[in-house]
mmCIF file of C-alpha atoms in Angstrom:
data_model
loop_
_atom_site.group_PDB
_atom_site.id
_atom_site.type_symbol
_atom_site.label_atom_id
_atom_site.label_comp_id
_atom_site.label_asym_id
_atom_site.label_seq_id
_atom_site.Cartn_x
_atom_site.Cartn_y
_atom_site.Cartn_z
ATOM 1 C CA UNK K 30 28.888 -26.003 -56.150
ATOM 2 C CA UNK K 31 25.915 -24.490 -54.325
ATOM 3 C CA UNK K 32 26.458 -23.038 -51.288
ATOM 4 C CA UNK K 33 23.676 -26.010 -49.810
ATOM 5 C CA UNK K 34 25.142 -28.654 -51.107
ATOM 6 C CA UNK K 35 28.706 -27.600 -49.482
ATOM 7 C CA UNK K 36 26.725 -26.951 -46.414
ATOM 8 C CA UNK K 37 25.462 -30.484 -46.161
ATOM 9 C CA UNK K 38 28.787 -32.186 -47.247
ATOM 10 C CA UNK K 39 30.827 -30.105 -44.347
ATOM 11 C CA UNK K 40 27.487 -31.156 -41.593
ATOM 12 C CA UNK K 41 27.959 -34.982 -42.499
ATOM 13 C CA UNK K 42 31.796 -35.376 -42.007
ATOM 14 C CA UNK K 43 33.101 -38.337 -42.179
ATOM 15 C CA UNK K 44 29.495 -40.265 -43.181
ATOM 16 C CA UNK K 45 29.748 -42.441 -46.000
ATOM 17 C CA UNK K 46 28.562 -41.151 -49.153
ATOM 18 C CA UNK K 47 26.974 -45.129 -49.299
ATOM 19 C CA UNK K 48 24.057 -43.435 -47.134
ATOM 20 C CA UNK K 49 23.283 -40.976 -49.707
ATOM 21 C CA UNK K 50 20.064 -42.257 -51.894
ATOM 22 C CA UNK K 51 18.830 -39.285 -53.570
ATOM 23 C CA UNK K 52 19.868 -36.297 -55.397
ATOM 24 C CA UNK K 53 17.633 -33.370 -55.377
ATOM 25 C CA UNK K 54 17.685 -30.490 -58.407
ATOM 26 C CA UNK K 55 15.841 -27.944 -57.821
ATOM 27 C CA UNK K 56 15.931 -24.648 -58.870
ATOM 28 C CA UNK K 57 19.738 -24.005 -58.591
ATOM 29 C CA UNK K 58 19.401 -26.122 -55.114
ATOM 30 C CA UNK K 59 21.641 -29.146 -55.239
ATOM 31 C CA UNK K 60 21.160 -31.324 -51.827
ATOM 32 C CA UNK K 61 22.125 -34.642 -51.064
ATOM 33 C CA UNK K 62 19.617 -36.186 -49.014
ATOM 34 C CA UNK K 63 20.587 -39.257 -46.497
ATOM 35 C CA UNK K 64 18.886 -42.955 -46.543
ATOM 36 C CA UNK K 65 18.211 -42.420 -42.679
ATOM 37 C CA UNK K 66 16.555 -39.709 -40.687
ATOM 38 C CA UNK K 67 18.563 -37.099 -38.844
ATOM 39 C CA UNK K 68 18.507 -37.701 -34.597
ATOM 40 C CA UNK K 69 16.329 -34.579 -34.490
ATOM 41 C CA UNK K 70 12.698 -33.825 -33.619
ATOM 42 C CA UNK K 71 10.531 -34.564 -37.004
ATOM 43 C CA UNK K 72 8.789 -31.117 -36.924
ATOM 44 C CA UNK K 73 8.856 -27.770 -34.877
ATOM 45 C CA UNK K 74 9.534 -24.417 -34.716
ATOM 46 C CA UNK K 75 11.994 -22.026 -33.494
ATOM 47 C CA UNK K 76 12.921 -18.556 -33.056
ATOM 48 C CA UNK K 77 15.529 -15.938 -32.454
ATOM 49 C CA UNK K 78 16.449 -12.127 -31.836
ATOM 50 C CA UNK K 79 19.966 -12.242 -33.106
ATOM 51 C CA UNK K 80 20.784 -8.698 -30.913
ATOM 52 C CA UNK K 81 24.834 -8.632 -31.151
ATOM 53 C CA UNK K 82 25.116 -7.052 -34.738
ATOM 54 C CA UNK K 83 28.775 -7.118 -34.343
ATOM 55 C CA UNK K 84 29.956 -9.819 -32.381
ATOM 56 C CA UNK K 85 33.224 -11.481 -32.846
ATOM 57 C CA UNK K 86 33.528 -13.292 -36.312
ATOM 58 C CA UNK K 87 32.778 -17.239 -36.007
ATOM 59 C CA UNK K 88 32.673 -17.689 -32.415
ATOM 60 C CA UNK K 89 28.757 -18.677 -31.253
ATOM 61 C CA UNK K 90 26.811 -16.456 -28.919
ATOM 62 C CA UNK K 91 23.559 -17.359 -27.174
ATOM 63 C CA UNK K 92 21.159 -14.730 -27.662
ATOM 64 C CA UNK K 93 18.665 -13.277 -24.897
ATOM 65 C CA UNK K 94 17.106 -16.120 -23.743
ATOM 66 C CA UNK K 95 13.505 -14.044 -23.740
ATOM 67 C CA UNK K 96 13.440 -13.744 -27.264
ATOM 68 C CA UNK K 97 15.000 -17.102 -28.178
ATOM 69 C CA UNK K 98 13.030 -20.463 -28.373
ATOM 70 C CA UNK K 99 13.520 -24.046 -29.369
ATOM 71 C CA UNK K 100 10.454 -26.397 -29.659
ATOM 72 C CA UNK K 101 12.782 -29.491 -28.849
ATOM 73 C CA UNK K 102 14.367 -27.814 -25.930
ATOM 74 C CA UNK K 103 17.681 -26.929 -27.466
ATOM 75 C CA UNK K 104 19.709 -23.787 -27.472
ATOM 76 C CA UNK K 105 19.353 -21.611 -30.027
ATOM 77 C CA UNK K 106 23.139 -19.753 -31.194
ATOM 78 C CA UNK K 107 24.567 -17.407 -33.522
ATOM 79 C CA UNK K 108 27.275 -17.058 -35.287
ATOM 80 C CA UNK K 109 28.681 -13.957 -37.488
ATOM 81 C CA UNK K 110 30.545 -15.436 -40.714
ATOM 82 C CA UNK K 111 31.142 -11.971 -41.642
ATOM 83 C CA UNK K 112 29.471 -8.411 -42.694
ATOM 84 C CA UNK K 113 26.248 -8.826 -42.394
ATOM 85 C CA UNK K 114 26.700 -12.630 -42.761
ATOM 86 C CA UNK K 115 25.501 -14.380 -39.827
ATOM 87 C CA UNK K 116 24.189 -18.282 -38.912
ATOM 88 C CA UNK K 117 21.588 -19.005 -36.702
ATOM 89 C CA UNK K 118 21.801 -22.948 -35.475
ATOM 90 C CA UNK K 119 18.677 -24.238 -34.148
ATOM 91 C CA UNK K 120 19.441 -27.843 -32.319
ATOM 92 C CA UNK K 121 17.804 -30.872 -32.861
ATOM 93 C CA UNK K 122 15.667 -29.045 -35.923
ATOM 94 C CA UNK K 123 17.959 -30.808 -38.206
ATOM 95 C CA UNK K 124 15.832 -32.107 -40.992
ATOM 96 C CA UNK K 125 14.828 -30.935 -44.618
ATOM 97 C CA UNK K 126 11.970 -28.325 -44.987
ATOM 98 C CA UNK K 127 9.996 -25.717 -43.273
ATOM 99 C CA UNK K 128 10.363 -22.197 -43.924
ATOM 100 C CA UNK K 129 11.854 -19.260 -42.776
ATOM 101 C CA UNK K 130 10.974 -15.525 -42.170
ATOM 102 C CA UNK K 131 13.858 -13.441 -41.428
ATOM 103 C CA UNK K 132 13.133 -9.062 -40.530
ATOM 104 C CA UNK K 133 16.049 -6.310 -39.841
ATOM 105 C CA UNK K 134 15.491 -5.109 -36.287
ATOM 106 C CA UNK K 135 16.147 -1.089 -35.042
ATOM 107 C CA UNK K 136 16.243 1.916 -36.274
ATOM 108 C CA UNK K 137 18.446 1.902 -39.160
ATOM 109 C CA UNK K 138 17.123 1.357 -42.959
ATOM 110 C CA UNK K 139 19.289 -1.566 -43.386
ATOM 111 C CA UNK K 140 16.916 -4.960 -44.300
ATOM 112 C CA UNK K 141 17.612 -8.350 -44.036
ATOM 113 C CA UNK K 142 16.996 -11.892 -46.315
ATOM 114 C CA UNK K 143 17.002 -15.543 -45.466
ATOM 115 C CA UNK K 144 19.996 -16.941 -47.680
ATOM 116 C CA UNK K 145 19.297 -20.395 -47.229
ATOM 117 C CA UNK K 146 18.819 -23.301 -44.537
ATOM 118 C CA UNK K 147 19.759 -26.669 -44.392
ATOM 119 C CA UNK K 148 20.300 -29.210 -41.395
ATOM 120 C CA UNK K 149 24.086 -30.229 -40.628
ATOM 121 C CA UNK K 150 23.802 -33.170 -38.262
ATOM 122 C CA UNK K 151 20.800 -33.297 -36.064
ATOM 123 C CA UNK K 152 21.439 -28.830 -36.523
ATOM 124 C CA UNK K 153 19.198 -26.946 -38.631
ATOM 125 C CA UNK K 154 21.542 -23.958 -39.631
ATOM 126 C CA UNK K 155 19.487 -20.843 -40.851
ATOM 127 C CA UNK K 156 21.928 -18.177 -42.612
ATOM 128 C CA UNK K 157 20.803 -15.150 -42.950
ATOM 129 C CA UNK K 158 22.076 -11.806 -45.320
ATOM 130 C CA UNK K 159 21.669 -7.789 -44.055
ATOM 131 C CA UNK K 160 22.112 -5.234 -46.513
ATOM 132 C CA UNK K 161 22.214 -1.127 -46.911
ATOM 133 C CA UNK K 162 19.633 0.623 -48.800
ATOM 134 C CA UNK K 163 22.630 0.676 -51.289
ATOM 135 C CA UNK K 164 23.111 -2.872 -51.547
ATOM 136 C CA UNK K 165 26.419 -3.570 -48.969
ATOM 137 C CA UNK K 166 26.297 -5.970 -46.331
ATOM 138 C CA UNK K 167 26.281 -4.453 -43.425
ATOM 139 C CA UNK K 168 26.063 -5.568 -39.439
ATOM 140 C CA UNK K 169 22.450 -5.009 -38.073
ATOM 141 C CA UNK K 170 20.824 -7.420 -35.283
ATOM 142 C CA UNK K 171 17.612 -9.206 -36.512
ATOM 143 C CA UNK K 172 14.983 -11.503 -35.918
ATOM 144 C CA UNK K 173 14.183 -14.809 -37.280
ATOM 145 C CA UNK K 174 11.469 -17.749 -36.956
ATOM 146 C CA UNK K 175 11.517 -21.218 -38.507
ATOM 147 C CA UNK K 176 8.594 -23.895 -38.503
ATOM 148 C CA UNK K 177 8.310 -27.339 -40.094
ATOM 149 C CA UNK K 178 5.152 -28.294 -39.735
ATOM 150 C CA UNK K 179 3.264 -31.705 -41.062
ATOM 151 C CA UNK K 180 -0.583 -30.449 -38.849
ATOM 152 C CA UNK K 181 -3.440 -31.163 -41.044
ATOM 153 C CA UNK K 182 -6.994 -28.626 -40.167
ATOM 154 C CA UNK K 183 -7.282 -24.882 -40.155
ATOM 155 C CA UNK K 184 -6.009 -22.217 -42.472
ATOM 156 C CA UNK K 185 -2.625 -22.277 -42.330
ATOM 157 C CA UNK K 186 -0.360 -22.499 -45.234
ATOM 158 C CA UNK K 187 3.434 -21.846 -46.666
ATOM 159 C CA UNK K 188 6.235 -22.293 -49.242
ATOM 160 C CA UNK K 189 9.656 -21.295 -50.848
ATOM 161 C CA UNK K 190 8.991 -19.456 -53.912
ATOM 162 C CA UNK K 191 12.138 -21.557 -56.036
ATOM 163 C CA UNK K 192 11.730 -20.520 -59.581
ATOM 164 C CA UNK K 193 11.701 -16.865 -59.391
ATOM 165 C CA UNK K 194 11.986 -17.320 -63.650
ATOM 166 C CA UNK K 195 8.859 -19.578 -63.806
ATOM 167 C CA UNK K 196 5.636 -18.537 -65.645
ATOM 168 C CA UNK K 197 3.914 -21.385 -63.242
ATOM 169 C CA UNK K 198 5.385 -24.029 -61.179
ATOM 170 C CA UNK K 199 4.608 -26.190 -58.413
ATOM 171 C CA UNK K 200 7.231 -24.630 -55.848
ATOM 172 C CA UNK K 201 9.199 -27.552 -54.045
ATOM 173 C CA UNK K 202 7.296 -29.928 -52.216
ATOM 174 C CA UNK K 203 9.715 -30.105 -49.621
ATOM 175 C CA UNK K 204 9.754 -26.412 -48.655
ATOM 176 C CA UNK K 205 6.172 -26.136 -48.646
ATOM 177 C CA UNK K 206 2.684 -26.405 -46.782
ATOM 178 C CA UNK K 207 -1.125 -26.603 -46.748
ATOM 179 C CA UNK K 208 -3.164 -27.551 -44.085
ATOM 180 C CA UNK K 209 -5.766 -28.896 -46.199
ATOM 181 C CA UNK K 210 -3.374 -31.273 -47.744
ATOM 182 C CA UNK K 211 -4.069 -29.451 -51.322
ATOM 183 C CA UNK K 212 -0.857 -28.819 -53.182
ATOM 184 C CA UNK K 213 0.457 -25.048 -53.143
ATOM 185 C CA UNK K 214 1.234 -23.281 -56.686
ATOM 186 C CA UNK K 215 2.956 -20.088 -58.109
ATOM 187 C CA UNK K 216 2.781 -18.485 -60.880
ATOM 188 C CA UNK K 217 4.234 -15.515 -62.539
ATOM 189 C CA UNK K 218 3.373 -12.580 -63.938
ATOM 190 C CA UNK K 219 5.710 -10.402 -64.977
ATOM 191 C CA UNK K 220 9.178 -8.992 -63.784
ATOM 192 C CA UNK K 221 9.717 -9.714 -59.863
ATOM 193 C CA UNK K 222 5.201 -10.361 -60.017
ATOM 194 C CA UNK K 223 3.754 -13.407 -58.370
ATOM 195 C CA UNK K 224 1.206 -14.862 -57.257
ATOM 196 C CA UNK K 225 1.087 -18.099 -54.555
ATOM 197 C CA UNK K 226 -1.809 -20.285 -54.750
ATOM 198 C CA UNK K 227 -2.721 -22.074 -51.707
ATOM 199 C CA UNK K 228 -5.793 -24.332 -52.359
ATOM 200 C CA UNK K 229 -8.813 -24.996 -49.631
ATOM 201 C CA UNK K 230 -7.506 -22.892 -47.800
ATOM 202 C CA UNK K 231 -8.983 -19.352 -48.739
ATOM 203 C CA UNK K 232 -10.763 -16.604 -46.810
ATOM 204 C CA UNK K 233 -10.699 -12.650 -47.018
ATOM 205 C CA UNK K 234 -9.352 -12.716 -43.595
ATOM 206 C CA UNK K 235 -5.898 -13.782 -41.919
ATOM 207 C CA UNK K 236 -2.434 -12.825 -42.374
ATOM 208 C CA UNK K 237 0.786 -13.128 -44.706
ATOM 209 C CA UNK K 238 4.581 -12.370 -44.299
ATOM 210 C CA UNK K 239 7.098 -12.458 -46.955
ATOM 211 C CA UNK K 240 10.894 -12.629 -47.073
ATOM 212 C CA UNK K 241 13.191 -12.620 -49.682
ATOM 213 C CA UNK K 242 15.529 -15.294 -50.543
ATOM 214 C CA UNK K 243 19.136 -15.691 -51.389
ATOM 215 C CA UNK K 244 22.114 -14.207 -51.191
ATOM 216 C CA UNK K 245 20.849 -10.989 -53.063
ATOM 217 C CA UNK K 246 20.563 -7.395 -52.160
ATOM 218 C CA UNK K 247 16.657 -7.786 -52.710
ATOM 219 C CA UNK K 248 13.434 -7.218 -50.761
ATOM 220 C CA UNK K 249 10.033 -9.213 -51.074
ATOM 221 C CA UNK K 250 7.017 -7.766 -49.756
ATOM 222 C CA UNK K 251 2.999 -8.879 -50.171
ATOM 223 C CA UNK K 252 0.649 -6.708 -52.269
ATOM 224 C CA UNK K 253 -2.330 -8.372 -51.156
ATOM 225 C CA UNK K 254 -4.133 -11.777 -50.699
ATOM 226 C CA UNK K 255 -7.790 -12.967 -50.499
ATOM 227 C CA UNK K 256 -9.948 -15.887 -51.689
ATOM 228 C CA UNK K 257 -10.453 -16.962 -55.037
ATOM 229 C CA UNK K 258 -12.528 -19.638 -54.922
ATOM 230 C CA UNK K 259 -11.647 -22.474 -52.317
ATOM 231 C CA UNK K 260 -8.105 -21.338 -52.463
ATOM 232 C CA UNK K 261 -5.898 -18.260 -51.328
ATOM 233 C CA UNK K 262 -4.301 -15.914 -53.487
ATOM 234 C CA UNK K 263 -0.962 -14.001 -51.960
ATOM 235 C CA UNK K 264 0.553 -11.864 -54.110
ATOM 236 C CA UNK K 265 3.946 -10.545 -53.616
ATOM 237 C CA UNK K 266 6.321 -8.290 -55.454
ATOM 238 C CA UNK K 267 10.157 -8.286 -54.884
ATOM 239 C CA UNK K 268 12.706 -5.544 -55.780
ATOM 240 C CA UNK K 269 16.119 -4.564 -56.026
ATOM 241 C CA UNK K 270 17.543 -2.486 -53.211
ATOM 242 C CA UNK K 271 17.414 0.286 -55.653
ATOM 243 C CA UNK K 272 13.394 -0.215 -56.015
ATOM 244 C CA UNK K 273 13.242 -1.618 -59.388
ATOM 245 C CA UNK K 274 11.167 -5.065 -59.855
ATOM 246 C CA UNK K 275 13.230 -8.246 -60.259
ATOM 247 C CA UNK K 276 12.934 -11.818 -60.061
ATOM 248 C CA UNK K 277 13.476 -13.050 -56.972
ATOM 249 C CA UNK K 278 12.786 -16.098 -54.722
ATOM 250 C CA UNK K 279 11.213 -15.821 -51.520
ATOM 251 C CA UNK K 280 9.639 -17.405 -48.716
ATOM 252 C CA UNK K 281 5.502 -16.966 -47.829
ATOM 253 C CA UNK K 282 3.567 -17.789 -45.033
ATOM 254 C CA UNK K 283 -0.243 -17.629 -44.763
ATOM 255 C CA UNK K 284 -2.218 -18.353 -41.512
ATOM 256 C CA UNK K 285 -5.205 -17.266 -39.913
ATOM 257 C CA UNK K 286 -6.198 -17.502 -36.557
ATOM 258 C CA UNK K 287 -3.321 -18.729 -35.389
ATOM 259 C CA UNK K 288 0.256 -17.415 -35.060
ATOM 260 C CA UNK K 289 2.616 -17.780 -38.469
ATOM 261 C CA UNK K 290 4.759 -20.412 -36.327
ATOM 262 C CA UNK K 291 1.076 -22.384 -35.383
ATOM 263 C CA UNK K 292 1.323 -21.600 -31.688
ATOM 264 C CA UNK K 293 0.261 -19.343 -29.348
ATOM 265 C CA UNK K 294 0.438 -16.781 -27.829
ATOM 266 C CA UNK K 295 0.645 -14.910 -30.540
ATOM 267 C CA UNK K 296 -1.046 -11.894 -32.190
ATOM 268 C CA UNK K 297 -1.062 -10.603 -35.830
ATOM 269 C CA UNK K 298 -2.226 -7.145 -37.960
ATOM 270 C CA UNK K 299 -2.975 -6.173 -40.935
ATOM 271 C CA UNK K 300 -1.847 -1.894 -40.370
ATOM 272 C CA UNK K 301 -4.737 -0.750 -42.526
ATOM 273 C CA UNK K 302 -4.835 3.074 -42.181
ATOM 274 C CA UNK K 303 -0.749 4.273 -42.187
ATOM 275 C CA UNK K 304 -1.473 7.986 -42.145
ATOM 276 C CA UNK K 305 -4.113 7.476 -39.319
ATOM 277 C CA UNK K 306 -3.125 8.825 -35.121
ATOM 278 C CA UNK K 307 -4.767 5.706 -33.673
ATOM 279 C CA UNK K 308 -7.395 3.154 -34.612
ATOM 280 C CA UNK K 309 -8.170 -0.726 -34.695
ATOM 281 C CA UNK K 310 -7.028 -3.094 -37.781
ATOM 282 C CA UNK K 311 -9.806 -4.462 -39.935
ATOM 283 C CA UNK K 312 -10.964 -6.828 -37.554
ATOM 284 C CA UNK K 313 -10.603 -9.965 -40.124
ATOM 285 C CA UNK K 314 -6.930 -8.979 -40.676
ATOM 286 C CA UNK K 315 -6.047 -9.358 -36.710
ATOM 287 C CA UNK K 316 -5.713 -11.540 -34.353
ATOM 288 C CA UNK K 317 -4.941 -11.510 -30.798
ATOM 289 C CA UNK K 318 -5.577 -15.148 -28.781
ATOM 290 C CA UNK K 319 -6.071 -13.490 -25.552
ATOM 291 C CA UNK K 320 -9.069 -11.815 -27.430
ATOM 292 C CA UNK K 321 -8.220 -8.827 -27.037
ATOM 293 C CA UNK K 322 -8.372 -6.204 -29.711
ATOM 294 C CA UNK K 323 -5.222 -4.833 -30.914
ATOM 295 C CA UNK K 324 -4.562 -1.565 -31.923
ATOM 296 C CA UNK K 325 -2.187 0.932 -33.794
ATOM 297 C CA UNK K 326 -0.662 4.398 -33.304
ATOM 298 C CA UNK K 327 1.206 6.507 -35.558
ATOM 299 C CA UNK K 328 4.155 8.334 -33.803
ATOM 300 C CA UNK K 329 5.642 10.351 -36.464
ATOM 301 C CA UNK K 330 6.276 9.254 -40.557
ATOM 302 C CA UNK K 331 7.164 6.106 -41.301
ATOM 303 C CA UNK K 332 6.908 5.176 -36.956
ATOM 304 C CA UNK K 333 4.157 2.625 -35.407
ATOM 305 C CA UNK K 334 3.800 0.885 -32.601
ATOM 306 C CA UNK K 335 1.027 -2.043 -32.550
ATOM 307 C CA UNK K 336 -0.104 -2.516 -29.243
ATOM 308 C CA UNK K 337 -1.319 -6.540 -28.200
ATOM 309 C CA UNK K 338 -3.433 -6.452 -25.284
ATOM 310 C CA UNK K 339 -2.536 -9.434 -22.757
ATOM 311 C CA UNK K 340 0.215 -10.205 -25.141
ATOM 312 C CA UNK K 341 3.859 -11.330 -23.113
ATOM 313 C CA UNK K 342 6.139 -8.676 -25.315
ATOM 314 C CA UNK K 343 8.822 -9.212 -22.757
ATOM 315 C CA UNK K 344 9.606 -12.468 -24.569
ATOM 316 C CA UNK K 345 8.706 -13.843 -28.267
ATOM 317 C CA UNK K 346 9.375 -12.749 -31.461
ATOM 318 C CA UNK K 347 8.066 -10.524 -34.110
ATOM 319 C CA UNK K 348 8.386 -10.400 -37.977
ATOM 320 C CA UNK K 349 7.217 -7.477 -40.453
ATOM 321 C CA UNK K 350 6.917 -7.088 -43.982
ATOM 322 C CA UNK K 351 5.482 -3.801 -45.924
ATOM 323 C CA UNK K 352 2.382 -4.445 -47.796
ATOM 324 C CA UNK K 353 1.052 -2.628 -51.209
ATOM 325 C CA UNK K 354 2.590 -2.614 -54.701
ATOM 326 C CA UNK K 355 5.077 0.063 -54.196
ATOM 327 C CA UNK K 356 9.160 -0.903 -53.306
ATOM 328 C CA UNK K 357 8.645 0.857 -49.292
ATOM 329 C CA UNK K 358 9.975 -1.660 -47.146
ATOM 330 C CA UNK K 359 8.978 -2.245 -42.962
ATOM 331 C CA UNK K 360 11.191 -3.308 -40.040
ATOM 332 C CA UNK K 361 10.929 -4.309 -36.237
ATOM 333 C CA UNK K 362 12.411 -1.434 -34.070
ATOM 334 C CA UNK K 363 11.866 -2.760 -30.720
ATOM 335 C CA UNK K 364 9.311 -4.331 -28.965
ATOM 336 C CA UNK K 365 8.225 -3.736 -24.911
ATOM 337 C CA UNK K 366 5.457 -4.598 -22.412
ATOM 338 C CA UNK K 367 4.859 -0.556 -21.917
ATOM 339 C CA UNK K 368 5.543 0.344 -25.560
ATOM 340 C CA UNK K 369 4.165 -2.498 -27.744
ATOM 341 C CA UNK K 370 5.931 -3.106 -30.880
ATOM 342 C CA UNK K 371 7.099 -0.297 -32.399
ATOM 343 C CA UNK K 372 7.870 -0.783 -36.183
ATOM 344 C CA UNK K 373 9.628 1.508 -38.906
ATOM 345 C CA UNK K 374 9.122 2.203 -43.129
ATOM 346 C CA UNK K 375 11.223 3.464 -45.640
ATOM 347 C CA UNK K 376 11.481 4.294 -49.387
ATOM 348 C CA UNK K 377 13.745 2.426 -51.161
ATOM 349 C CA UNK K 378 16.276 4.810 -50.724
ATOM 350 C CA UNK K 379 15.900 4.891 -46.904
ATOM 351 C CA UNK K 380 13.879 7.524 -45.996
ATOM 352 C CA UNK K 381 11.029 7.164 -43.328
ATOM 353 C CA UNK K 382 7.551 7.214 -44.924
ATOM 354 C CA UNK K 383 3.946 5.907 -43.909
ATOM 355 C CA UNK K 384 2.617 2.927 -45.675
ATOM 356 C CA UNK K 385 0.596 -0.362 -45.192
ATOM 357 C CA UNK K 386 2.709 -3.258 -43.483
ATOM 358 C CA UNK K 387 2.032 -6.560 -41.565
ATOM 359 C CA UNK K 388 3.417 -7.161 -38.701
ATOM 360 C CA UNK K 389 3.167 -10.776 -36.480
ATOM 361 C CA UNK K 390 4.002 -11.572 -32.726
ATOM 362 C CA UNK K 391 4.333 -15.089 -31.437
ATOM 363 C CA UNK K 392 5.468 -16.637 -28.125
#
């Protein structure tokens, strides 16, 4: 059986399978999906630095409470399952859908994929897979958000790419978003090739992560996005380890003026110029709410740091993915009031070298 459809048998116990009214295919995703809600909040967000790589197998930590956050309230843990296996449970954010964005933190090479979520009891569990330029698991801390939104207006838009196989699809309507109400679409190119469609929404301006889904020694990252029309157009590529293209699902968020969890504060960037010392991000592809404007320094190859006027970096959380058409990937090294956030890019194989990225902040 899927690994989901365990997940959700082991979260409901002893509840009678009477409760259970629908059965969900999708993709390889097999969910059983109960008549009643869950006792959880029906939308919000949450957020993590998961910053004991190595802690003791199944027993729950709490991580820094600066850098953790629960919409509802509740207290965010984490749990390492094994090598580079690790759950993050999310109280009260127990219900189907949202999406997830998942980024290796410090200085290693290693990278880091959303396997899969799912709620077990009023829990949203969020499991998460780390990985060696060579492909083995391996321990690295990490950040993660997660937002389930149902906020109709602005530009704001996600989904989970299912059907990495598909020539065009209508990804699951479950697992994805538009703030216009206009139904999101993907379609397929070519090996590991794709481009998300998300209608009256568009604007050559805003922002886009990408994360790579499954329990796969793969990376997703965006090649570009702007307006085609009314709509946005994301593309995204995702690769093996190794650097070759393949099929892959994925997760996408688009938003613009806001932050990718819809909240504030929060601050966003486009990194536009990767061999430059120091300059300002095309002003349509940043964002600070303060209204400040952000900026970006080059510290040696491969090294960043995006400074966030007014921005609280002693607390949030921060995602990064690389940006262009080649397989370099981006991390988060560390963030700091003094410092800013200070992000790192490989090659495929793990060696530091400059490219484009995105990188987002939130509170």
């Amino acid at each position: 059986m899927h690994m989901k459809f365990l997940t959700v048998l082991r979260g409901w116990g002893a509840r009678t399978l009477g409760a259970l009214v629908t059965l969900v295919l999708t993709a390889g995703m097999v969910a059983l999906v109960p008549s009643t809600a869950y006792a959880a909040a029906s939308r919000g967000f949450a957020y993590v630095w998961a910053n004991q790589a190595s802690a003791p197998l199944n027993t729950p930590y709490t991580p820094a409470s600066s850098y953790s956050r629960n919409s509802t309230g509740g207290v965010n843990t984490v749990v390492r399952t094994g090598v580079g296996q690790y759950t993050v449970r999310l109280p009260r954010l127990g219900l189907l859908g949202g999406t997830v964005h998942v980024t290796a933190y410090g200085a290693t090479s290693h990278s880091c994929n959303v396997a899969y979520w799912l709620p077990v009891g009023d829990r949203l569990d969020v499991h998460v897979r780390c990985f060696t330029p060579s492909g083995f698991r391996a321990d690295t801390r990490f950040t993660a958000s997660f937002v389930n939104t149902a906020y109709l207006g602005g530009r704001f838009g996600y989904v989970w790419a299912n059907q990495p196989t598909s020539g065009a699809y209508t990804p699951s309507a479950t697992y994805q978003f538009n703030s216009a109400g206009a139904t999101n679409t993907i379609t397929r190119s070519s090996v590991g090739q794709y481009a998300v469609r998300l209608p009256a929404i568009g604007s050559a301006a805003g922002h886009v992560q990408a994360t790579a889904y499954g329990d796969v020694a793969a990376r997703c990252k965006v090649v570009n996005w702007y307006p085609s029309g009314t709509a946005q157009i994301a593309n995204v590529r995702c690769f093996s380890l190794g650097g070759a293209l393949r099929d892959t699902r994925f997760t996408l968020t688009y938003t613009r003026s806001t932050g990718i969890l819809r909240i504030t504060p929060a601050a966003y960037a486009w990194a536009n110029q990767p061999i430059s010392a120091a300059y300002s991000p095309a002003t349509a592809y940043q964002y600070n709410s303060s209204g400040s404007t952000n900026r970006i320094t080059r510290h040696g190859v491969g090294l960043y740091r995006f400074h966030t006027p007014n921005m609280p970096l002693g607390y949030g959380n921060v995602q990064v993915t690389a940006y262009g058409a080649d397989s370099k990937h981006c991390k988060v090294d560390y963030w700091t009031p003094s410092t800013g956030i200070q992000v790192r890019c490989f090659t495929a194989a793990g060696a530091p070298t400059d490219t484009y990225y995105d990188v987002s902040f939130v509170r």
